[in-house]
Amino acid sequence: QVQLVESGGGLVQAGGSLRLSCAVSGRTFTSYVMGWFRQAPGKEREFVAGIRWSSGATYHADSVKGRFTISRDNAKNTVYLQMNNLKPEDTAVYYCAARSGSIIGILASEYNYWGQGTQVTVSS
């Protein structure tokens, strides 16, 4: 089993920054992908960013490109989501997810393991 624990959410004013962390423990795979998703009230869970753990290759959703950056620290087994220039529409519960393989999927159904989520609220 893979365990994912997110941290770093909170309340921030529009234009501010937050960094989310996701600590990975338990069984991991030779090849796997980490993703960040978010879900606002009444909306479906949507892809934010993904990273291929072995190579560090990344992919970001158009809605966050240029503002958010996903990265990972191999030594700490942790993936990060640096969020800059936050907007009220970024308000959501943010989830860390993991899947085996090398494809950075953008559908929640492609990921097998999920963290508990962390709330991000951006005030205007």
C-alpha atoms as an extended CHARMM CRD file, in Angstrom:
* protein
*
       124  EXT
         1         1  GLN       CA              0.0000000000        0.0000000000        0.0000000000  PROA      1               0.0000000000
         2         2  VAL       CA              1.0110000000        3.5810000000       -0.6350000000  PROA      2               0.0000000000
         3         3  GLN       CA              0.2450000000        6.2530000000        1.9370000000  PROA      3               0.0000000000
         4         4  LEU       CA             -0.0190000000        9.9040000000        0.9880000000  PROA      4               0.0000000000
         5         5  VAL       CA             -0.2500000000       12.7340000000        3.5080000000  PROA      5               0.0000000000
         6         6  GLU       CA             -0.8230000000       16.3030000000        2.3430000000  PROA      6               0.0000000000
         7         7  SER       CA             -0.0380000000       19.4720000000        4.2590000000  PROA      7               0.0000000000
         8         8  GLY       CA              0.3350000000       23.1870000000        3.6420000000  PROA      8               0.0000000000
         9         9  GLY       CA             -3.1910000000       24.3340000000        2.8770000000  PROA      9               0.0000000000
        10        10  GLY       CA             -4.7340000000       27.4160000000        4.4280000000  PROA      10              0.0000000000
        11        11  LEU       CA             -6.3300000000       30.8060000000        3.8810000000  PROA      11              0.0000000000
        12        12  VAL       CA             -4.5560000000       33.3410000000        1.6850000000  PROA      12              0.0000000000
        13        13  GLN       CA             -5.4670000000       36.5890000000       -0.0390000000  PROA      13              0.0000000000
        14        14  ALA       CA             -5.7070000000       36.8070000000       -3.8020000000  PROA      14              0.0000000000
        15        15  GLY       CA             -2.2510000000       37.2640000000       -5.2910000000  PROA      15              0.0000000000
        16        16  GLY       CA             -0.6070000000       35.3530000000       -2.4550000000  PROA      16              0.0000000000
        17        17  SER       CA              1.2890000000       32.0660000000       -2.4350000000  PROA      17              0.0000000000
        18        18  LEU       CA              1.1080000000       28.6870000000       -0.7420000000  PROA      18              0.0000000000
        19        19  ARG       CA              3.1740000000       25.5250000000       -1.0010000000  PROA      19              0.0000000000
        20        20  LEU       CA              1.4980000000       22.1690000000       -0.6030000000  PROA      20              0.0000000000
        21        21  SER       CA              3.4650000000       19.0850000000        0.3690000000  PROA      21              0.0000000000
        22        22  CYS       CA              2.6420000000       15.4080000000       -0.0380000000  PROA      22              0.0000000000
        23        23  ALA       CA              4.7030000000       12.8730000000        1.8690000000  PROA      23              0.0000000000
        24        24  VAL       CA              4.8360000000        9.4400000000        0.2300000000  PROA      24              0.0000000000
        25        25  SER       CA              5.3770000000        6.2720000000        2.2670000000  PROA      25              0.0000000000
        26        26  GLY       CA              4.7710000000        2.5600000000        2.0480000000  PROA      26              0.0000000000
        27        27  ARG       CA              5.2390000000        0.4630000000       -1.0380000000  PROA      27              0.0000000000
        28        28  THR       CA              6.2970000000        2.3310000000       -4.1450000000  PROA      28              0.0000000000
        29        29  PHE       CA              6.7550000000        1.1200000000       -7.6780000000  PROA      29              0.0000000000
        30        30  THR       CA              9.7030000000        1.0930000000      -10.0160000000  PROA      30              0.0000000000
        31        31  SER       CA              7.8740000000        3.5780000000      -12.1780000000  PROA      31              0.0000000000
        32        32  TYR       CA              5.1670000000        5.8430000000      -10.8820000000  PROA      32              0.0000000000
        33        33  VAL       CA              3.5100000000        9.1980000000      -11.3120000000  PROA      33              0.0000000000
        34        34  MET       CA              2.3490000000       11.6800000000       -8.7100000000  PROA      34              0.0000000000
        35        35  GLY       CA             -0.4870000000       14.0880000000       -9.3370000000  PROA      35              0.0000000000
        36        36  TRP       CA             -2.2650000000       16.9920000000       -7.7050000000  PROA      36              0.0000000000
        37        37  PHE       CA             -6.0080000000       17.3380000000       -8.1470000000  PROA      37              0.0000000000
        38        38  ARG       CA             -8.5230000000       19.7580000000       -6.6820000000  PROA      38              0.0000000000
        39        39  GLN       CA            -12.2240000000       19.7230000000       -6.0200000000  PROA      39              0.0000000000
        40        40  ALA       CA            -14.3790000000       22.7810000000       -5.3830000000  PROA      40              0.0000000000
        41        41  PRO       CA            -17.8560000000       22.4820000000       -3.8270000000  PROA      41              0.0000000000
        42        42  GLY       CA            -20.3660000000       21.1760000000       -6.3590000000  PROA      42              0.0000000000
        43        43  LYS       CA            -17.6920000000       20.4980000000       -8.9590000000  PROA      43              0.0000000000
        44        44  GLU       CA            -15.8710000000       17.4230000000      -10.1940000000  PROA      44              0.0000000000
        45        45  ARG       CA            -12.3440000000       16.6520000000       -9.1460000000  PROA      45              0.0000000000
        46        46  GLU       CA             -9.9780000000       18.2140000000      -11.6750000000  PROA      46              0.0000000000
        47        47  PHE       CA             -6.3570000000       17.6330000000      -12.5970000000  PROA      47              0.0000000000
        48        48  VAL       CA             -3.9040000000       20.3590000000      -11.6030000000  PROA      48              0.0000000000
        49        49  ALA       CA             -0.4160000000       18.9850000000      -12.2260000000  PROA      49              0.0000000000
        50        50  GLY       CA              1.5210000000       15.7410000000      -12.4790000000  PROA      50              0.0000000000
        51        51  ILE       CA              5.1130000000       14.5830000000      -12.2890000000  PROA      51              0.0000000000
        52        52  ARG       CA              6.8760000000       11.4250000000      -13.4140000000  PROA      52              0.0000000000
        53        53  TRP       CA              8.9000000000       10.4560000000      -10.3900000000  PROA      53              0.0000000000
        54        54  SER       CA             11.8720000000        8.8670000000      -12.1470000000  PROA      54              0.0000000000
        55        55  SER       CA             12.5860000000       11.5960000000      -14.6870000000  PROA      55              0.0000000000
        56        56  GLY       CA             10.9560000000       14.6380000000      -13.0790000000  PROA      56              0.0000000000
        57        57  ALA       CA              8.9680000000       15.3470000000      -16.2340000000  PROA      57              0.0000000000
        58        58  THR       CA              5.9340000000       17.4930000000      -15.4390000000  PROA      58              0.0000000000
        59        59  TYR       CA              2.6130000000       18.4950000000      -16.9120000000  PROA      59              0.0000000000
        60        60  HSD       CA              0.3850000000       21.3340000000      -15.7030000000  PROA      60              0.0000000000
        61        61  ALA       CA             -3.2320000000       22.1100000000      -16.4840000000  PROA      61              0.0000000000
        62        62  ASP       CA             -3.7420000000       25.2080000000      -18.6070000000  PROA      62              0.0000000000
        63        63  SER       CA             -5.6830000000       26.8790000000      -15.7870000000  PROA      63              0.0000000000
        64        64  VAL       CA             -2.5910000000       26.9140000000      -13.5400000000  PROA      64              0.0000000000
        65        65  LYS       CA              0.2540000000       27.0200000000      -16.0560000000  PROA      65              0.0000000000
        66        66  GLY       CA              2.6610000000       29.8130000000      -15.2090000000  PROA      66              0.0000000000
        67        67  ARG       CA              1.3200000000       30.1090000000      -11.6500000000  PROA      67              0.0000000000
        68        68  PHE       CA              1.6720000000       26.6220000000      -10.1340000000  PROA      68              0.0000000000
        69        69  THR       CA              4.7140000000       24.3540000000      -10.2060000000  PROA      69              0.0000000000
        70        70  ILE       CA              4.9070000000       20.6970000000       -9.2420000000  PROA      70              0.0000000000
        71        71  SER       CA              8.2320000000       19.2800000000       -8.0620000000  PROA      71              0.0000000000
        72        72  ARG       CA              9.5940000000       16.3910000000       -6.0520000000  PROA      72              0.0000000000
        73        73  ASP       CA             12.3650000000       15.7170000000       -3.5700000000  PROA      73              0.0000000000
        74        74  ASN       CA             13.6570000000       12.1700000000       -3.9670000000  PROA      74              0.0000000000
        75        75  ALA       CA             15.5370000000       12.1610000000       -0.6840000000  PROA      75              0.0000000000
        76        76  LYS       CA             12.4530000000       13.2160000000        1.2820000000  PROA      76              0.0000000000
        77        77  ASN       CA              9.9850000000       11.1600000000       -0.7700000000  PROA      77              0.0000000000
        78        78  THR       CA              7.8640000000       14.2670000000       -1.0240000000  PROA      78              0.0000000000
        79        79  VAL       CA              6.0810000000       16.0150000000       -3.8700000000  PROA      79              0.0000000000
        80        80  TYR       CA              5.2740000000       19.7170000000       -3.7560000000  PROA      80              0.0000000000
        81        81  LEU       CA              2.8590000000       22.0950000000       -5.4060000000  PROA      81              0.0000000000
        82        82  GLN       CA              4.0740000000       25.6810000000       -5.3260000000  PROA      82              0.0000000000
        83        83  MET       CA              1.1110000000       27.9750000000       -5.9520000000  PROA      83              0.0000000000
        84        84  ASN       CA              1.7350000000       31.6240000000       -6.7910000000  PROA      84              0.0000000000
        85        85  ASN       CA             -0.5820000000       34.4650000000       -7.7730000000  PROA      85              0.0000000000
        86        86  LEU       CA             -3.5260000000       32.6170000000       -6.2800000000  PROA      86              0.0000000000
        87        87  LYS       CA             -7.0360000000       33.5350000000       -7.3850000000  PROA      87              0.0000000000
        88        88  PRO       CA            -10.3940000000       33.0450000000       -5.6460000000  PROA      88              0.0000000000
        89        89  GLU       CA            -11.2580000000       30.4230000000       -8.2540000000  PROA      89              0.0000000000
        90        90  ASP       CA             -8.3540000000       28.3150000000       -6.9730000000  PROA      90              0.0000000000
        91        91  THR       CA            -10.3260000000       27.7230000000       -3.7670000000  PROA      91              0.0000000000
        92        92  ALA       CA            -10.7980000000       23.9690000000       -3.3710000000  PROA      92              0.0000000000
        93        93  VAL       CA             -9.7180000000       20.8770000000       -1.4940000000  PROA      93              0.0000000000
        94        94  TYR       CA             -6.4160000000       19.7950000000       -2.9790000000  PROA      94              0.0000000000
        95        95  TYR       CA             -5.5670000000       16.1010000000       -3.1890000000  PROA      95              0.0000000000
        96        96  CYS       CA             -2.3080000000       14.2910000000       -3.8030000000  PROA      96              0.0000000000
        97        97  ALA       CA             -2.5730000000       11.0980000000       -5.8540000000  PROA      97              0.0000000000
        98        98  ALA       CA             -0.3050000000        8.3170000000       -7.1010000000  PROA      98              0.0000000000
        99        99  ARG       CA             -0.4070000000        5.7450000000       -9.8370000000  PROA      99              0.0000000000
       100       100  SER       CA              2.0160000000        3.1500000000      -11.1500000000  PROA      100             0.0000000000
       101       101  GLY       CA              3.4360000000        3.5200000000      -14.6350000000  PROA      101             0.0000000000
       102       102  SER       CA              4.8640000000        6.4630000000      -16.5530000000  PROA      102             0.0000000000
       103       103  ILE       CA              1.8470000000        8.1800000000      -18.0770000000  PROA      103             0.0000000000
       104       104  ILE       CA              0.8670000000       11.4560000000      -16.4330000000  PROA      104             0.0000000000
       105       105  GLY       CA             -2.8630000000       10.8700000000      -16.5140000000  PROA      105             0.0000000000
       106       106  ILE       CA             -5.3070000000       13.7420000000      -16.1400000000  PROA      106             0.0000000000
       107       107  LEU       CA             -8.3050000000       11.7060000000      -15.0180000000  PROA      107             0.0000000000
       108       108  ALA       CA             -8.8910000000       10.9910000000      -11.3420000000  PROA      108             0.0000000000
       109       109  SER       CA             -9.8990000000        7.4410000000      -12.2510000000  PROA      109             0.0000000000
       110       110  GLU       CA             -6.3610000000        6.7540000000      -13.4680000000  PROA      110             0.0000000000
       111       111  TYR       CA             -4.9200000000        7.1330000000       -9.9660000000  PROA      111             0.0000000000
       112       112  ASN       CA             -5.0040000000        4.3510000000       -7.3800000000  PROA      112             0.0000000000
       113       113  TYR       CA             -3.8950000000        6.0860000000       -4.2180000000  PROA      113             0.0000000000
       114       114  TRP       CA             -5.1350000000        9.3080000000       -2.6600000000  PROA      114             0.0000000000
       115       115  GLY       CA             -4.3510000000       11.5100000000        0.2930000000  PROA      115             0.0000000000
       116       116  GLN       CA             -6.9660000000       12.9300000000        2.6150000000  PROA      116             0.0000000000
       117       117  GLY       CA             -6.9270000000       16.3800000000        1.0230000000  PROA      117             0.0000000000
       118       118  THR       CA             -6.0210000000       19.8360000000        2.2710000000  PROA      118             0.0000000000
       119       119  GLN       CA             -8.2150000000       22.9340000000        2.0430000000  PROA      119             0.0000000000
       120       120  VAL       CA             -7.0030000000       25.9680000000        0.1350000000  PROA      120             0.0000000000
       121       121  THR       CA             -9.1230000000       29.1120000000        0.4340000000  PROA      121             0.0000000000
       122       122  VAL       CA             -8.3030000000       32.2690000000       -1.5060000000  PROA      122             0.0000000000
       123       123  SER       CA            -10.0950000000       35.4310000000       -0.4580000000  PROA      123             0.0000000000
       124       124  SER       CA            -10.7090000000       38.3270000000       -2.8120000000  PROA      124             0.0000000000
